[in-house]
Amino acid sequence: MTTLRRRAGIERAALTVAPDPEDCVLRLVLGGDALGGELLTFTGTALEPVAGGTRLRLPGHLGTGDASMEPLPATLLLRVVEHADDRLLVVGTTRVPYGPLRRTTGFALSRTRPARHLCLLLAAEFTCAP
């Protein structure tokens, strides 16, 4: 099995933490040459702690942020690497179907090798805004 990799830059990221996990929101805007100039937006809501809080599940969707693409359902699974009152360090993955993503955005990994899905790997550090 062939694996093709590209590194997308994070244009913007925001994590809103609320007392109720249902009200938490994570929004990531990915872009750069790796995505063919497209901007992809992951928006997740309703943060669900798993395994005693060492992992987090964040159901959401991946889209272009405008009406040009119907959002694709995506669940971001995060492992909490480190946390403190003012800092959160996580590593996570999500998987989205490649076909709909390619048809609606024009994003292509390779013209010679078809893909069934796209796996996004995320490493992020969030700190409290002063």
JSON list of C-alpha atoms in Angstrom, two decimals:
[
{"chain": "A", "resi": 1, "resn": "MET", "atom": "CA", "xyz": [0.00, 0.00, 0.00]},
{"chain": "A", "resi": 2, "resn": "THR", "atom": "CA", "xyz": [1.37, 3.37, -1.01]},
{"chain": "A", "resi": 3, "resn": "THR", "atom": "CA", "xyz": [1.19, 6.31, 1.35]},
{"chain": "A", "resi": 4, "resn": "LEU", "atom": "CA", "xyz": [1.45, 9.83, -0.02]},
{"chain": "A", "resi": 5, "resn": "ARG", "atom": "CA", "xyz": [2.12, 12.61, 2.46]},
{"chain": "A", "resi": 6, "resn": "ARG", "atom": "CA", "xyz": [1.79, 16.35, 2.36]},
{"chain": "A", "resi": 7, "resn": "ARG", "atom": "CA", "xyz": [2.10, 18.95, 5.08]},
{"chain": "A", "resi": 8, "resn": "ALA", "atom": "CA", "xyz": [-0.64, 21.56, 5.20]},
{"chain": "A", "resi": 9, "resn": "GLY", "atom": "CA", "xyz": [-0.19, 24.74, 7.14]},
{"chain": "A", "resi": 10, "resn": "ILE", "atom": "CA", "xyz": [-2.65, 25.90, 9.76]},
{"chain": "A", "resi": 11, "resn": "GLU", "atom": "CA", "xyz": [-3.86, 29.32, 8.69]},
{"chain": "A", "resi": 12, "resn": "ARG", "atom": "CA", "xyz": [-6.01, 29.84, 11.80]},
{"chain": "A", "resi": 13, "resn": "ALA", "atom": "CA", "xyz": [-6.89, 27.79, 14.87]},
{"chain": "A", "resi": 14, "resn": "ALA", "atom": "CA", "xyz": [-9.25, 28.48, 17.75]},
{"chain": "A", "resi": 15, "resn": "LEU", "atom": "CA", "xyz": [-10.36, 26.35, 20.66]},
{"chain": "A", "resi": 16, "resn": "THR", "atom": "CA", "xyz": [-13.26, 27.60, 22.75]},
{"chain": "A", "resi": 17, "resn": "VAL", "atom": "CA", "xyz": [-13.53, 25.79, 26.07]},
{"chain": "A", "resi": 18, "resn": "ALA", "atom": "CA", "xyz": [-16.77, 26.02, 28.01]},
{"chain": "A", "resi": 19, "resn": "PRO", "atom": "CA", "xyz": [-17.91, 24.52, 31.32]},
{"chain": "A", "resi": 20, "resn": "ASP", "atom": "CA", "xyz": [-20.26, 22.20, 29.40]},
{"chain": "A", "resi": 21, "resn": "PRO", "atom": "CA", "xyz": [-18.38, 19.94, 26.93]},
{"chain": "A", "resi": 22, "resn": "GLU", "atom": "CA", "xyz": [-21.34, 20.28, 24.53]},
{"chain": "A", "resi": 23, "resn": "ASP", "atom": "CA", "xyz": [-20.47, 23.97, 24.13]},
{"chain": "A", "resi": 24, "resn": "CYS", "atom": "CA", "xyz": [-16.76, 23.49, 23.31]},
{"chain": "A", "resi": 25, "resn": "VAL", "atom": "CA", "xyz": [-15.72, 24.34, 19.74]},
{"chain": "A", "resi": 26, "resn": "LEU", "atom": "CA", "xyz": [-12.52, 23.68, 17.79]},
{"chain": "A", "resi": 27, "resn": "ARG", "atom": "CA", "xyz": [-12.05, 25.41, 14.44]},
{"chain": "A", "resi": 28, "resn": "LEU", "atom": "CA", "xyz": [-9.00, 24.81, 12.23]},
{"chain": "A", "resi": 29, "resn": "VAL", "atom": "CA", "xyz": [-8.37, 26.39, 8.84]},
{"chain": "A", "resi": 30, "resn": "LEU", "atom": "CA", "xyz": [-5.81, 24.45, 6.80]},
{"chain": "A", "resi": 31, "resn": "GLY", "atom": "CA", "xyz": [-4.12, 25.78, 3.67]},
{"chain": "A", "resi": 32, "resn": "GLY", "atom": "CA", "xyz": [-0.94, 26.12, 1.70]},
{"chain": "A", "resi": 33, "resn": "ASP", "atom": "CA", "xyz": [0.64, 24.54, -1.35]},
{"chain": "A", "resi": 34, "resn": "ALA", "atom": "CA", "xyz": [-0.03, 21.01, -0.07]},
{"chain": "A", "resi": 35, "resn": "LEU", "atom": "CA", "xyz": [-3.76, 21.61, -0.54]},
{"chain": "A", "resi": 36, "resn": "GLY", "atom": "CA", "xyz": [-3.41, 23.15, -3.99]},
{"chain": "A", "resi": 37, "resn": "GLY", "atom": "CA", "xyz": [-4.19, 26.63, -2.70]},
{"chain": "A", "resi": 38, "resn": "GLU", "atom": "CA", "xyz": [-7.51, 25.50, -1.19]},
{"chain": "A", "resi": 39, "resn": "LEU", "atom": "CA", "xyz": [-8.51, 26.36, 2.36]},
{"chain": "A", "resi": 40, "resn": "LEU", "atom": "CA", "xyz": [-10.12, 23.51, 4.27]},
{"chain": "A", "resi": 41, "resn": "THR", "atom": "CA", "xyz": [-11.92, 24.11, 7.54]},
{"chain": "A", "resi": 42, "resn": "PHE", "atom": "CA", "xyz": [-12.48, 21.57, 10.29]},
{"chain": "A", "resi": 43, "resn": "THR", "atom": "CA", "xyz": [-15.15, 22.58, 12.79]},
{"chain": "A", "resi": 44, "resn": "GLY", "atom": "CA", "xyz": [-15.81, 20.31, 15.73]},
{"chain": "A", "resi": 45, "resn": "THR", "atom": "CA", "xyz": [-18.27, 20.71, 18.56]},
{"chain": "A", "resi": 46, "resn": "ALA", "atom": "CA", "xyz": [-19.34, 18.79, 21.66]},
{"chain": "A", "resi": 47, "resn": "LEU", "atom": "CA", "xyz": [-15.98, 17.69, 23.03]},
{"chain": "A", "resi": 48, "resn": "GLU", "atom": "CA", "xyz": [-16.33, 14.20, 24.51]},
{"chain": "A", "resi": 49, "resn": "PRO", "atom": "CA", "xyz": [-13.74, 13.06, 27.10]},
{"chain": "A", "resi": 50, "resn": "VAL", "atom": "CA", "xyz": [-12.81, 9.38, 26.66]},
{"chain": "A", "resi": 51, "resn": "ALA", "atom": "CA", "xyz": [-10.62, 7.01, 28.71]},
{"chain": "A", "resi": 52, "resn": "GLY", "atom": "CA", "xyz": [-10.72, 9.14, 31.84]},
{"chain": "A", "resi": 53, "resn": "GLY", "atom": "CA", "xyz": [-9.89, 12.35, 29.96]},
{"chain": "A", "resi": 54, "resn": "THR", "atom": "CA", "xyz": [-6.66, 11.06, 28.41]},
{"chain": "A", "resi": 55, "resn": "ARG", "atom": "CA", "xyz": [-8.37, 11.09, 25.01]},
{"chain": "A", "resi": 56, "resn": "LEU", "atom": "CA", "xyz": [-10.93, 13.43, 23.47]},
{"chain": "A", "resi": 57, "resn": "ARG", "atom": "CA", "xyz": [-13.46, 12.78, 20.71]},
{"chain": "A", "resi": 58, "resn": "LEU", "atom": "CA", "xyz": [-14.59, 15.77, 18.71]},
{"chain": "A", "resi": 59, "resn": "PRO", "atom": "CA", "xyz": [-17.33, 15.12, 16.14]},
{"chain": "A", "resi": 60, "resn": "GLY", "atom": "CA", "xyz": [-17.47, 17.71, 13.40]},
{"chain": "A", "resi": 61, "resn": "HIS", "atom": "CA", "xyz": [-17.12, 18.31, 9.69]},
{"chain": "A", "resi": 62, "resn": "LEU", "atom": "CA", "xyz": [-14.52, 19.25, 7.10]},
{"chain": "A", "resi": 63, "resn": "GLY", "atom": "CA", "xyz": [-15.39, 21.73, 4.38]},
{"chain": "A", "resi": 64, "resn": "THR", "atom": "CA", "xyz": [-14.17, 24.72, 2.46]},
{"chain": "A", "resi": 65, "resn": "GLY", "atom": "CA", "xyz": [-15.78, 27.26, 4.78]},
{"chain": "A", "resi": 66, "resn": "ASP", "atom": "CA", "xyz": [-18.02, 28.54, 1.98]},
{"chain": "A", "resi": 67, "resn": "ALA", "atom": "CA", "xyz": [-20.91, 27.06, 0.01]},
{"chain": "A", "resi": 68, "resn": "SER", "atom": "CA", "xyz": [-18.67, 25.49, -2.66]},
{"chain": "A", "resi": 69, "resn": "MET", "atom": "CA", "xyz": [-18.44, 22.19, -0.78]},
{"chain": "A", "resi": 70, "resn": "GLU", "atom": "CA", "xyz": [-20.94, 20.22, 1.23]},
{"chain": "A", "resi": 71, "resn": "PRO", "atom": "CA", "xyz": [-19.23, 19.57, 4.58]},
{"chain": "A", "resi": 72, "resn": "LEU", "atom": "CA", "xyz": [-17.94, 16.03, 5.07]},
{"chain": "A", "resi": 73, "resn": "PRO", "atom": "CA", "xyz": [-18.54, 14.42, 8.46]},
{"chain": "A", "resi": 74, "resn": "ALA", "atom": "CA", "xyz": [-15.29, 13.92, 10.35]},
{"chain": "A", "resi": 75, "resn": "THR", "atom": "CA", "xyz": [-14.52, 12.95, 13.92]},
{"chain": "A", "resi": 76, "resn": "LEU", "atom": "CA", "xyz": [-11.23, 14.13, 15.34]},
{"chain": "A", "resi": 77, "resn": "LEU", "atom": "CA", "xyz": [-9.78, 11.71, 17.88]},
{"chain": "A", "resi": 78, "resn": "LEU", "atom": "CA", "xyz": [-7.24, 13.40, 20.14]},
{"chain": "A", "resi": 79, "resn": "ARG", "atom": "CA", "xyz": [-4.74, 12.06, 22.65]},
{"chain": "A", "resi": 80, "resn": "VAL", "atom": "CA", "xyz": [-3.96, 14.51, 25.45]},
{"chain": "A", "resi": 81, "resn": "VAL", "atom": "CA", "xyz": [-0.16, 14.67, 25.66]},
{"chain": "A", "resi": 82, "resn": "GLU", "atom": "CA", "xyz": [0.03, 17.37, 28.31]},
{"chain": "A", "resi": 83, "resn": "HIS", "atom": "CA", "xyz": [-2.40, 19.69, 30.06]},
{"chain": "A", "resi": 84, "resn": "ALA", "atom": "CA", "xyz": [-2.31, 22.44, 32.64]},
{"chain": "A", "resi": 85, "resn": "ASP", "atom": "CA", "xyz": [-4.70, 25.22, 33.64]},
{"chain": "A", "resi": 86, "resn": "ASP", "atom": "CA", "xyz": [-3.48, 27.43, 30.79]},
{"chain": "A", "resi": 87, "resn": "ARG", "atom": "CA", "xyz": [-2.13, 24.93, 28.24]},
{"chain": "A", "resi": 88, "resn": "LEU", "atom": "CA", "xyz": [-3.28, 21.88, 26.26]},
{"chain": "A", "resi": 89, "resn": "LEU", "atom": "CA", "xyz": [-1.04, 19.77, 24.01]},
{"chain": "A", "resi": 90, "resn": "VAL", "atom": "CA", "xyz": [-2.79, 17.17, 21.83]},
{"chain": "A", "resi": 91, "resn": "VAL", "atom": "CA", "xyz": [-2.07, 14.80, 18.96]},
{"chain": "A", "resi": 92, "resn": "GLY", "atom": "CA", "xyz": [-4.93, 13.44, 16.89]},
{"chain": "A", "resi": 93, "resn": "THR", "atom": "CA", "xyz": [-6.26, 12.06, 13.64]},
{"chain": "A", "resi": 94, "resn": "THR", "atom": "CA", "xyz": [-9.36, 12.17, 11.51]},
{"chain": "A", "resi": 95, "resn": "ARG", "atom": "CA", "xyz": [-10.25, 10.32, 8.33]},
{"chain": "A", "resi": 96, "resn": "VAL", "atom": "CA", "xyz": [-12.41, 11.69, 5.50]},
{"chain": "A", "resi": 97, "resn": "PRO", "atom": "CA", "xyz": [-13.50, 10.13, 2.19]},
{"chain": "A", "resi": 98, "resn": "TYR", "atom": "CA", "xyz": [-11.10, 11.23, -0.54]},
{"chain": "A", "resi": 99, "resn": "GLY", "atom": "CA", "xyz": [-13.50, 11.05, -3.52]},
{"chain": "A", "resi": 100, "resn": "PRO", "atom": "CA", "xyz": [-15.98, 13.72, -2.38]},
{"chain": "A", "resi": 101, "resn": "LEU", "atom": "CA", "xyz": [-13.10, 15.93, -1.22]},
{"chain": "A", "resi": 102, "resn": "ARG", "atom": "CA", "xyz": [-11.41, 15.71, -4.63]},
{"chain": "A", "resi": 103, "resn": "ARG", "atom": "CA", "xyz": [-14.64, 16.26, -6.60]},
{"chain": "A", "resi": 104, "resn": "THR", "atom": "CA", "xyz": [-15.70, 19.34, -4.67]},
{"chain": "A", "resi": 105, "resn": "THR", "atom": "CA", "xyz": [-12.34, 21.06, -4.14]},
{"chain": "A", "resi": 106, "resn": "GLY", "atom": "CA", "xyz": [-10.12, 19.79, -6.94]},
{"chain": "A", "resi": 107, "resn": "PHE", "atom": "CA", "xyz": [-7.57, 18.71, -4.33]},
{"chain": "A", "resi": 108, "resn": "ALA", "atom": "CA", "xyz": [-5.61, 15.73, -5.70]},
{"chain": "A", "resi": 109, "resn": "LEU", "atom": "CA", "xyz": [-2.88, 13.69, -4.08]},
{"chain": "A", "resi": 110, "resn": "SER", "atom": "CA", "xyz": [-1.92, 11.87, -7.27]},
{"chain": "A", "resi": 111, "resn": "ARG", "atom": "CA", "xyz": [-3.44, 11.42, -10.69]},
{"chain": "A", "resi": 112, "resn": "THR", "atom": "CA", "xyz": [-1.99, 7.93, -11.09]},
{"chain": "A", "resi": 113, "resn": "ARG", "atom": "CA", "xyz": [-2.92, 6.38, -7.73]},
{"chain": "A", "resi": 114, "resn": "PRO", "atom": "CA", "xyz": [-6.52, 6.52, -6.54]},
{"chain": "A", "resi": 115, "resn": "ALA", "atom": "CA", "xyz": [-7.21, 6.90, -2.83]},
{"chain": "A", "resi": 116, "resn": "ARG", "atom": "CA", "xyz": [-10.20, 5.88, -0.74]},
{"chain": "A", "resi": 117, "resn": "HIS", "atom": "CA", "xyz": [-9.68, 8.25, 2.16]},
{"chain": "A", "resi": 118, "resn": "LEU", "atom": "CA", "xyz": [-7.54, 11.05, 3.44]},
{"chain": "A", "resi": 119, "resn": "CYS", "atom": "CA", "xyz": [-6.12, 10.82, 6.95]},
{"chain": "A", "resi": 120, "resn": "LEU", "atom": "CA", "xyz": [-5.28, 14.08, 8.66]},
{"chain": "A", "resi": 121, "resn": "LEU", "atom": "CA", "xyz": [-2.75, 14.04, 11.48]},
{"chain": "A", "resi": 122, "resn": "LEU", "atom": "CA", "xyz": [-2.79, 16.98, 13.86]},
{"chain": "A", "resi": 123, "resn": "ALA", "atom": "CA", "xyz": [-0.36, 18.05, 16.56]},
{"chain": "A", "resi": 124, "resn": "ALA", "atom": "CA", "xyz": [-1.48, 21.19, 18.36]},
{"chain": "A", "resi": 125, "resn": "GLU", "atom": "CA", "xyz": [-0.69, 23.26, 21.41]},
{"chain": "A", "resi": 126, "resn": "PHE", "atom": "CA", "xyz": [-3.36, 25.59, 22.76]},
{"chain": "A", "resi": 127, "resn": "THR", "atom": "CA", "xyz": [-2.69, 28.25, 25.35]},
{"chain": "A", "resi": 128, "resn": "CYS", "atom": "CA", "xyz": [-5.05, 30.64, 27.09]},
{"chain": "A", "resi": 129, "resn": "ALA", "atom": "CA", "xyz": [-5.32, 34.09, 25.57]},
{"chain": "A", "resi": 130, "resn": "PRO", "atom": "CA", "xyz": [-4.25, 36.80, 28.05]}
]
